[in-house]
C-alpha atoms as one frame of an Amber mdcrd trajectory, in Angstrom:
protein
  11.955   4.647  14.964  13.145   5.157  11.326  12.964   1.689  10.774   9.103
   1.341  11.621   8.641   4.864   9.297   9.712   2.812   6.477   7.071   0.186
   7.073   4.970   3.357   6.536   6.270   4.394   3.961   7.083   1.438   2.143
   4.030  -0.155   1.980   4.349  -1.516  -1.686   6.954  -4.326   0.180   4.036
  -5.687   2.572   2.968  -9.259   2.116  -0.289 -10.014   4.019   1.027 -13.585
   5.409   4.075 -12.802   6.700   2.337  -9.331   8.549  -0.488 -12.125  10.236
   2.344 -14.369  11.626   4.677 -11.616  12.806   2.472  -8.480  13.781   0.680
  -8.285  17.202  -2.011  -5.981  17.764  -5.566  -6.196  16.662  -7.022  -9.313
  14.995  -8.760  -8.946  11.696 -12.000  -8.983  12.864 -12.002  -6.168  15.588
 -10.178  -3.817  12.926 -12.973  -4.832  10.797 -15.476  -3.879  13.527 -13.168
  -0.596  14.633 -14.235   0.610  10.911 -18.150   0.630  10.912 -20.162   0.501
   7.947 -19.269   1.561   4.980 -21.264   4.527   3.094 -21.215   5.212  -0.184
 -20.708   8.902  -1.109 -20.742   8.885  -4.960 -23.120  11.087  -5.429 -21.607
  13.613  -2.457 -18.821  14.450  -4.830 -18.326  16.545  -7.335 -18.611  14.342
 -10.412 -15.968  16.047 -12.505 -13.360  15.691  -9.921 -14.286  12.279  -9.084
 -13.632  11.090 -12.340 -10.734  12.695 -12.620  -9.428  10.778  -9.850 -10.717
   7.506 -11.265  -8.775   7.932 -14.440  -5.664   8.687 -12.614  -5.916   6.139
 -10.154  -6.506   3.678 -13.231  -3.829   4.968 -15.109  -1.114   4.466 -12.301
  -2.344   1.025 -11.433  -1.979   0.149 -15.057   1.368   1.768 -15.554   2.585
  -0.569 -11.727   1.107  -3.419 -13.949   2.919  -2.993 -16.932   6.100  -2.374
 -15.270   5.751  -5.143 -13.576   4.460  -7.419 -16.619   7.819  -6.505 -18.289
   9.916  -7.276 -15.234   8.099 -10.982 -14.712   8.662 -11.780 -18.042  12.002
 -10.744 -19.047  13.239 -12.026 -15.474  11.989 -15.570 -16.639  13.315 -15.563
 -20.193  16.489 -14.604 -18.298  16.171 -17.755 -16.311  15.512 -20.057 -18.652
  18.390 -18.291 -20.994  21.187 -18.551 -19.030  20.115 -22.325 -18.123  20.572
 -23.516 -21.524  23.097 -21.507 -22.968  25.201 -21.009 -20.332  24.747 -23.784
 -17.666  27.955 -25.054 -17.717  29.082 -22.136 -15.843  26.552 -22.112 -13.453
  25.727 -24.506 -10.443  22.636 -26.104 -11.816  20.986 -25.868  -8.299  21.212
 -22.451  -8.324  19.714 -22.186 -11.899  16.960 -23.943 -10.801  16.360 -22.308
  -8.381  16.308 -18.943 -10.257  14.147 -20.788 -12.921  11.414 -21.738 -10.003
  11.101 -18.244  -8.576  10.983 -16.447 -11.577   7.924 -18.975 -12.756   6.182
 -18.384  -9.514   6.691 -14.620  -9.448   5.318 -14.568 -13.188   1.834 -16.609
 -11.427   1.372 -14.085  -8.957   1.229 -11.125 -11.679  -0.743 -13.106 -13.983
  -3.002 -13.933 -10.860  -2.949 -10.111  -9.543  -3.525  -8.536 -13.121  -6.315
 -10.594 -13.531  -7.476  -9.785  -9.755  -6.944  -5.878 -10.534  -8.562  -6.168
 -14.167 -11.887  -7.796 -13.019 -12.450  -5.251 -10.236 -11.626  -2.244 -12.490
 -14.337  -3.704 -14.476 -16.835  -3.856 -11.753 -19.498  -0.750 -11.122 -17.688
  -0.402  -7.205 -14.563   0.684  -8.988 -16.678   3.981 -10.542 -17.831   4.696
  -6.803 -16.189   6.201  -3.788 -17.131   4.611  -0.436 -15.863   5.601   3.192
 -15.985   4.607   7.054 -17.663   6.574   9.449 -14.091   6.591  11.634 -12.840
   8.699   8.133 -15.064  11.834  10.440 -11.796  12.140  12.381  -8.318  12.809
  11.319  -6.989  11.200  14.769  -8.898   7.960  14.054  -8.345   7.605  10.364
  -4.398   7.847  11.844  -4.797   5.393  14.138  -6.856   2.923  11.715  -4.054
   3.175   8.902  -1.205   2.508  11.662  -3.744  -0.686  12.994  -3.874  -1.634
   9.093   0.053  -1.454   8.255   0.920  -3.365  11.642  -1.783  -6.537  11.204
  -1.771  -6.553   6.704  -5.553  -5.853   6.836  -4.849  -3.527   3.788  -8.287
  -4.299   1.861  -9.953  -1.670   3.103  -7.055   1.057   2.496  -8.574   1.700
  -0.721 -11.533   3.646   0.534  -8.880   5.881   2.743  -7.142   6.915  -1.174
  -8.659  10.621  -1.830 -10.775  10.351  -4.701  -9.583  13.155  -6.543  -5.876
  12.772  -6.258  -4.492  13.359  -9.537  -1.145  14.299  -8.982   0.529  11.031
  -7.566   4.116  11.557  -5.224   6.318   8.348  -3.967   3.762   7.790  -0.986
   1.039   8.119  -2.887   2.162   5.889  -5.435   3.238   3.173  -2.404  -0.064
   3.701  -0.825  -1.843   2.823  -3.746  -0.105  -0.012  -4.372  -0.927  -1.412
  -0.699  -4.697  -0.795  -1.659  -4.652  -2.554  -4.346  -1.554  -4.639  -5.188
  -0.483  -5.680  -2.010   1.002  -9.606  -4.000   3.715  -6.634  -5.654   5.616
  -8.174  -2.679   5.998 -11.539  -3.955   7.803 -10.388  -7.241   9.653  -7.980
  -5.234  13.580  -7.876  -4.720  14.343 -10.864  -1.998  16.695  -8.387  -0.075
  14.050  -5.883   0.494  11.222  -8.261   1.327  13.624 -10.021   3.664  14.220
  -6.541   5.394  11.024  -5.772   5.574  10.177  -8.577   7.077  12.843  -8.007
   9.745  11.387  -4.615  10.394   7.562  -5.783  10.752   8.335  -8.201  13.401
   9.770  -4.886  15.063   6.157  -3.860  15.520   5.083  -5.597  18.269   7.148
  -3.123  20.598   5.847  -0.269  18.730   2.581   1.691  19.846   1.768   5.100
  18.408   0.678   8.330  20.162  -0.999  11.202  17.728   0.074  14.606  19.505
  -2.049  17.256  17.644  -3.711  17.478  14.700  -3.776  21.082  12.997  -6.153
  21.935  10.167  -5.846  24.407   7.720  -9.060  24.339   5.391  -9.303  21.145
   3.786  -5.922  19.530   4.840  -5.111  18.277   8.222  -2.027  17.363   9.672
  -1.369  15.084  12.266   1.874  14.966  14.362   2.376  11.751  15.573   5.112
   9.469  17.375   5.917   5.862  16.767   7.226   5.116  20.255   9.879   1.620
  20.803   9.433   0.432  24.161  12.820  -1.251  23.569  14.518   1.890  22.312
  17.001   4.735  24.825  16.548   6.584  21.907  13.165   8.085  22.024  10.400
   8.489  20.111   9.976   9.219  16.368   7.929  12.241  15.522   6.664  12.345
  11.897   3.571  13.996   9.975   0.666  12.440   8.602  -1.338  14.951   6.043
  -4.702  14.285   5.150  -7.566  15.847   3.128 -10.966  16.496   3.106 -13.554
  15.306   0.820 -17.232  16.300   1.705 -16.466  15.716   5.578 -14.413  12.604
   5.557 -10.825  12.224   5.703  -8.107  10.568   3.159  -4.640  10.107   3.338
  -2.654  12.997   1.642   1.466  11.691   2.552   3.688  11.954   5.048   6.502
  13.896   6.052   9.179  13.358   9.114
């Protein structure tokens, strides 16, 4: 059960292609329909809290890009370093090889920066929009577990809580999956290969919420990843979530 947890929590590892080819579960299209309409609750909000959370959210995906712009392009320099100066210690194969990924993994930030950039940019990212599911702490569980499992992650943006302002590990990897879910393609090979390992797990995973408490504006939701191929039983954890004028965001999680 741990293992599926981490796809949970490690969300900043998922790569949309290889969730489509290994997940089971719901196609994109009846998520997508599972969801509703989306409403736009902008003016709902309190305005100085809203932009608070704006900022921050901007600031953090700038800070993942600018990590990440540093890491591309010192990681090719390396490459093409150690080829020339060094290559007669190296199988020239292998430098190649090192050379071609680190090229490719400096095209998908270039392409994701710009991606990020232009909708940062656009009026939509000044707004906050939600589902009508985001009502119910039970469904907005379920819906984020349906997400993770099939890589329909484009709509976990609207399930961020627009005034987060203080950002923890899973708030951090949740934003990520929002909004940079290519991070995975200029992440470390060992962890994308285990994560890949994991995900095609999921198919003998199903998920049972047991209760959900709530305590003013937070809820949270005990819930069990259960592995119809596991002795071992099920895997409790707990999803938090808070309230924003009525709807529900995630909040972290805790096992």
């Amino acid at each position: 059960m741990k293992k599926l947890l981490l796809i949970l929590l490690a969300l900043n590892l998922s790569c949309k292609s290889d969730i489509n080819s290994n997940a089971s579960g719901d196609s994109s299209g009846s998520i997508q329909k599972s969801l509703g309409k989306k409403i736009e609750i902008t003016d709902q909000l309190e305005k100085y809290f809203l932009q608070d959370g704006i900022e921050q959210r901007n600031k953090e995906l700038e800070d993942i890009l600018s990590k990440a712009d540093s890491n591309t392009s010192n990681a090719l320099e390396d490459a093409l370093n150690r080829k020339s100066r060094y290559s007669y210690r190296y199988d020239s194969v292998e430098n190649e090889k090192n050379i071609i990924e680190a090229k490719s993994n400096r095209e998908v930030f270039v392409t994701m920066q710009k991606n990020i950039q232009s909708y940062l940019s656009s009026p939509e990212s000044e707004k906050a929009f939600v589902y009508p599911l985001q009502k119910s702490p039970k469904d907005v569980v379920l819906y984020l577990f349906k997400a993770v499992t099939s890589g329909e992650f484009s709509n976990l943006k609207y399930f961020n809580d627009p005034y987060l302002k203080d950002y923890s590990d899973a708030h951090t990897m949740f934003l990520m999956a929002a909004y940079l879910p290519e991070m995975n393609l200029i992440s470390n090979k060992k962890a994308h290969r285990k994560f890949t390992e994991l995900l095609a797990e999921s198919e003998n995973i199903s998920i049972e919420v047991q209760n959900v408490r709530i305590e003013k504006n937070k809820a949270f939701v005990l819930t069990s990843l259960i592995d119809s191929t596991s002795t071992k039983g099920s895997k409790e954890f707990v999803i938090e979530l808070v309230n924003r004028n009525e709807y529900w965001f995630f909040d972290g999680i805790r096992d």
